[in-house]
Tab-separated table of C-alpha atoms in Angstrom:
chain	number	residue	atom	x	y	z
A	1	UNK	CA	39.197	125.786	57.188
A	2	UNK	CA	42.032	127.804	55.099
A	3	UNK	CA	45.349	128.300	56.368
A	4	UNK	CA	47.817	131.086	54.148
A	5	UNK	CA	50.969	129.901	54.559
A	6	UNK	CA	52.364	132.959	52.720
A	7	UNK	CA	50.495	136.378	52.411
A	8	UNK	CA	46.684	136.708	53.548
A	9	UNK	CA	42.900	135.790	51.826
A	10	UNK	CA	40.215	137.474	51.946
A	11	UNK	CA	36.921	135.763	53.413
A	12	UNK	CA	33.612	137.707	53.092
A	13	UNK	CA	30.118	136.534	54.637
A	14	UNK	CA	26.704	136.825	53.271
A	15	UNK	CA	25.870	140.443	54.418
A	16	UNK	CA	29.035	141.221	52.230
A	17	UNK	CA	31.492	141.886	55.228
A	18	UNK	CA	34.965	141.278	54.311
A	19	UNK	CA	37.838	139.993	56.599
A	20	UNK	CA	41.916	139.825	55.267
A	21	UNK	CA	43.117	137.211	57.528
A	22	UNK	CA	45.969	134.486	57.290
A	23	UNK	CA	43.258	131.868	59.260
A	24	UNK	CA	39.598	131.151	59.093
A	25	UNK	CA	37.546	128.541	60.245
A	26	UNK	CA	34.229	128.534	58.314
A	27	UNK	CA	31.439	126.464	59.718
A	28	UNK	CA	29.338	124.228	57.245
A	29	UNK	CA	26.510	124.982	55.768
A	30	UNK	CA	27.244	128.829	56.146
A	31	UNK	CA	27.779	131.001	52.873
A	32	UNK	CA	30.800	133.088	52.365
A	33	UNK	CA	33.319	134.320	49.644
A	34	UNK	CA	36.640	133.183	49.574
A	35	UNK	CA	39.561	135.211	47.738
A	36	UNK	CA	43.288	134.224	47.874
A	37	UNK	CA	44.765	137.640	47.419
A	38	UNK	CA	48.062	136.928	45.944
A	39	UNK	CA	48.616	134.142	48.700
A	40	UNK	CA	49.241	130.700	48.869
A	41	UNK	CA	48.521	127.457	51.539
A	42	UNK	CA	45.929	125.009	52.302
A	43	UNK	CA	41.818	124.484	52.466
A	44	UNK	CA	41.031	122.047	54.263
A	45	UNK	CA	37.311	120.504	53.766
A	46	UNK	CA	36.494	118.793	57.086
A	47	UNK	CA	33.646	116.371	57.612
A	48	UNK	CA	31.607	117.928	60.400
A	49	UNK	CA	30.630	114.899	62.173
A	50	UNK	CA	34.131	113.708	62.376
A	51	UNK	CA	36.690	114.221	65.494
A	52	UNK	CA	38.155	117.033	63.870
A	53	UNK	CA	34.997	118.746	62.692
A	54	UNK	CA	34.003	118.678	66.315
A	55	UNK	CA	36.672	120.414	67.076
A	56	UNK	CA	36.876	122.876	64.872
A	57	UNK	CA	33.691	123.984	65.476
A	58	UNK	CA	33.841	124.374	69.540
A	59	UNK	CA	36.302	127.267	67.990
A	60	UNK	CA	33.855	129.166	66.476
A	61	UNK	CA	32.250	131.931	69.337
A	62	UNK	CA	29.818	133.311	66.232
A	63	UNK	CA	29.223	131.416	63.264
A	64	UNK	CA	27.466	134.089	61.381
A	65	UNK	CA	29.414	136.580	61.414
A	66	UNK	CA	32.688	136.580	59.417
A	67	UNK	CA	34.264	137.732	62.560
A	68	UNK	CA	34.390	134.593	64.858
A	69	UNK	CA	35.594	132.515	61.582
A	70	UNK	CA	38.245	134.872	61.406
A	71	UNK	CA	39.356	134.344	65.533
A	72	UNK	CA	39.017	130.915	65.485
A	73	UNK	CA	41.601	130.651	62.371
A	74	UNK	CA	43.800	132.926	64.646
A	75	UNK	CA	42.894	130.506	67.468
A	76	UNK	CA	43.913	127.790	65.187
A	77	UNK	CA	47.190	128.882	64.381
A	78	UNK	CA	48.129	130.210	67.615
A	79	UNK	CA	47.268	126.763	70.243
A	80	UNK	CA	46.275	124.388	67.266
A	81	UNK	CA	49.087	124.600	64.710
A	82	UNK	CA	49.676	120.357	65.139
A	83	UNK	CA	46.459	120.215	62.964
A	84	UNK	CA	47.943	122.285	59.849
A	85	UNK	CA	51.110	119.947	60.754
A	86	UNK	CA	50.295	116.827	61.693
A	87	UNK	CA	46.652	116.181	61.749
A	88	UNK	CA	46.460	117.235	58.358
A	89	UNK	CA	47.961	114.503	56.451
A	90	UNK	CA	47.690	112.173	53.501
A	91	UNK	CA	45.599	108.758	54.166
A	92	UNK	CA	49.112	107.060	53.974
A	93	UNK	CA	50.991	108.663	56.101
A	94	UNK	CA	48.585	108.006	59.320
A	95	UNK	CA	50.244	107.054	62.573
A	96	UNK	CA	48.081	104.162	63.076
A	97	UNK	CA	47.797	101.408	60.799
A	98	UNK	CA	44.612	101.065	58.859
A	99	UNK	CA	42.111	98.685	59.613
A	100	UNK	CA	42.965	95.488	56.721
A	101	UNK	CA	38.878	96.132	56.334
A	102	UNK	CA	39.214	99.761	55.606
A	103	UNK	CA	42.476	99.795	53.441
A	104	UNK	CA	40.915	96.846	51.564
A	105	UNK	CA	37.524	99.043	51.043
A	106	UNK	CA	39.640	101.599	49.853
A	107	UNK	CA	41.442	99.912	47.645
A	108	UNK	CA	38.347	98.274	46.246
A	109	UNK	CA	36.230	101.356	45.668
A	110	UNK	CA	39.356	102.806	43.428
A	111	UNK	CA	38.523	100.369	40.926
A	112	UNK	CA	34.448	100.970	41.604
A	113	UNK	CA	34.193	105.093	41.321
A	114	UNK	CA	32.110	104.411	37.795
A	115	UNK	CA	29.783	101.814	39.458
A	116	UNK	CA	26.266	103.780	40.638
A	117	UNK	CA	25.402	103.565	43.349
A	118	UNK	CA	28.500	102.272	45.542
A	119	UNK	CA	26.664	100.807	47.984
A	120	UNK	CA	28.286	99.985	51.964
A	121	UNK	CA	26.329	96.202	52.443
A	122	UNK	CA	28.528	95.152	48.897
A	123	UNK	CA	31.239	96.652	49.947
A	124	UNK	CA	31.400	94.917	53.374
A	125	UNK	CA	30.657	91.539	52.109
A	126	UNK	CA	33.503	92.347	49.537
A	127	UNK	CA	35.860	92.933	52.508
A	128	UNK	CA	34.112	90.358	55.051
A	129	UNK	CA	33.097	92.877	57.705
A	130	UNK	CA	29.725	93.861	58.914
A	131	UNK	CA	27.875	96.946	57.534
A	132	UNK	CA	27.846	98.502	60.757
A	133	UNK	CA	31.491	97.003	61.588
A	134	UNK	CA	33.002	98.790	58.104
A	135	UNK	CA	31.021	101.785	59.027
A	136	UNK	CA	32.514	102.553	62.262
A	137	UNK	CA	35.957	101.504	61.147
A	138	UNK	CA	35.527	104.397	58.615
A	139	UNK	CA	34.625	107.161	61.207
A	140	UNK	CA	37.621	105.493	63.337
A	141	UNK	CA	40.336	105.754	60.910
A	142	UNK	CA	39.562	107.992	58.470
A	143	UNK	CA	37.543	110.604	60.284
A	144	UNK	CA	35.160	110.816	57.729
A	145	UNK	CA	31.591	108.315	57.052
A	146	UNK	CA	31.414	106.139	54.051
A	147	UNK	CA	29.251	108.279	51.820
A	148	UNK	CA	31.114	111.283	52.362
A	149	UNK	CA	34.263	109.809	51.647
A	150	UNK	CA	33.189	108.325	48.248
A	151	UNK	CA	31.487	111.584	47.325
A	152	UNK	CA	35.051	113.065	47.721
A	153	UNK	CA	36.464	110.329	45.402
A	154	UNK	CA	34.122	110.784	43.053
A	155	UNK	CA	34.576	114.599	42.989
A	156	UNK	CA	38.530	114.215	42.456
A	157	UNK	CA	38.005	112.101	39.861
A	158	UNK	CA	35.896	114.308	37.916
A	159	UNK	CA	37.689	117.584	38.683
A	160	UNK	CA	41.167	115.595	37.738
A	161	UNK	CA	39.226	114.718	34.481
A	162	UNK	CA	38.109	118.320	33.478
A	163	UNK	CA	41.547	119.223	34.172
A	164	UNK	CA	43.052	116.727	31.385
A	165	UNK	CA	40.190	118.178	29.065
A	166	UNK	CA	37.678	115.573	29.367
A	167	UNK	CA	34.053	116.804	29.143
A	168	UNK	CA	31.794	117.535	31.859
A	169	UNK	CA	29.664	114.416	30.303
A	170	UNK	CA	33.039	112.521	30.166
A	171	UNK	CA	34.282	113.310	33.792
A	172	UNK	CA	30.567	112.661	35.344
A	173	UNK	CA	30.585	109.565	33.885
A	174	UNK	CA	34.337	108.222	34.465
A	175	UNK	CA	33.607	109.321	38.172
A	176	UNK	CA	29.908	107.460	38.174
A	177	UNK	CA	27.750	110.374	38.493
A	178	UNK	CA	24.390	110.121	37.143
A	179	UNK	CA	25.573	113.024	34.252
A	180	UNK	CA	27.269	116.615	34.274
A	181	UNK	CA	24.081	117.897	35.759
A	182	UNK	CA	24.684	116.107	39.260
A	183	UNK	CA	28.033	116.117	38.670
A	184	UNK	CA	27.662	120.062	38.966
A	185	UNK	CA	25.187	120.019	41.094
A	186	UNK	CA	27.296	117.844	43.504
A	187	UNK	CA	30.267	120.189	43.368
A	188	UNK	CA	28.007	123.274	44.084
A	189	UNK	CA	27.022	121.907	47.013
A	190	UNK	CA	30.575	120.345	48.562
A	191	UNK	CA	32.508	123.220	47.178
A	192	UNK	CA	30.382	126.033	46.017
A	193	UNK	CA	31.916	126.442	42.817
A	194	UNK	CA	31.473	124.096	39.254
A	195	UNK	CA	33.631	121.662	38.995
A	196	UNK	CA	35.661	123.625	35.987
A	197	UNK	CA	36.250	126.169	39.147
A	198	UNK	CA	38.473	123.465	40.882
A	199	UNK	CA	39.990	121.255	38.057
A	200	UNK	CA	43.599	123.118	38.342
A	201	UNK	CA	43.605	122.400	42.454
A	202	UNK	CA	45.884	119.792	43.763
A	203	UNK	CA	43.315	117.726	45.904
A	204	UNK	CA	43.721	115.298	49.070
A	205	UNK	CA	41.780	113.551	51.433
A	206	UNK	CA	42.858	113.899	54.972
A	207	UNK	CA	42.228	112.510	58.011
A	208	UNK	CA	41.374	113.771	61.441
């Protein structure tokens, strides 16, 4: 999802048709282009199985053509603007208090990022919850599951350590990938871009 807060973007699908718009909604999985144009705002990575990525999605009339992205961002805007306002804030600022389970898990796996694999069993003995207790509390509060939410610490990590200079090698490692290779590899795939595309981008993680 991209939002222009000033000035438009362009957004292009596979079959190379282009859309300037100030609001898309691109559904996962589908490939497009992505050019700022000389503007400026957010993009917003949702998790598609979350509340939010539900949502999003039951906005999309067509998701393969570039069109329908483009009407749902206008869609978006237009009855939906509480989610560039106030849905789409920093894990901190929720309006419900964390689970003690989840902000302890959090706090924990700060201090774990260079530990492969992280796995969810340790981590909820570590906090004294259930797998499948810790789990849900995830989805709950943070809108996102556990593995996708330490993939997306472990990719700002790295891309904060490219952008201090660190090595691909260096950054793969401080943010426990295997090496640059999945490290890359990983970033392709969440982003579509390496992660020397990214390292200058001022990243959060945001709940639905």
């Amino acid at each position: 999802m991209a939002v222009a807060h000033q000035g438009t973007f362009v957004i292009e699908d596979l079959q190379g048709r282009q859309r300037r718009t100030n609001a898309a909604i691109v559904p996962a999985d589908q490939s497009h282009a992505f050019s700022a144009a000389g503007g400026w705002g957010v993009v917003a990575h949702v998790e598609p199985e979350s509340s939010l990525g539900a949502e999003l999605i039951e906005l999309v009339d067509d998701p393969s053509h570039a069109r329908a992205w483009d009407h749902a961002g206008q869609t978006l805007i237009k009855g939906h603007s509480a989610y560039v306002e106030g849905r789409l804030r920093s894990p901190g600022n929720t309006s419900h208090p964390l689970h003690p389970g989840v902000a302890a898990a959090r706090s924990h796996l700060q201090t774990e990022l260079d530990s492969r694999p992280i796995r969810l069993r340790d981590l909820a003995a570590t906090v004294h919850l259930s797998e499948s207790r810790l789990s849900h509390l995830f989805a709950q509060d943070l809108g996102i599951t556990f593995r996708a939410y330490v993939r997306w610490l472990r990719l700002l990590r790295a891309t904060a350590a490219v952008a201090q200079g660190r090595t691909l090698t260096d950054a793969a490692h401080l943010a426990g990938f295997t090496d640059s290779s999945h490290l890359t590899r990983t970033c392709r795939r969440t982003f579509g871009g390496p992660p020397t595309a990214f390292s200058t981008i001022r990243w959060e993680i945001l709940p639905t």
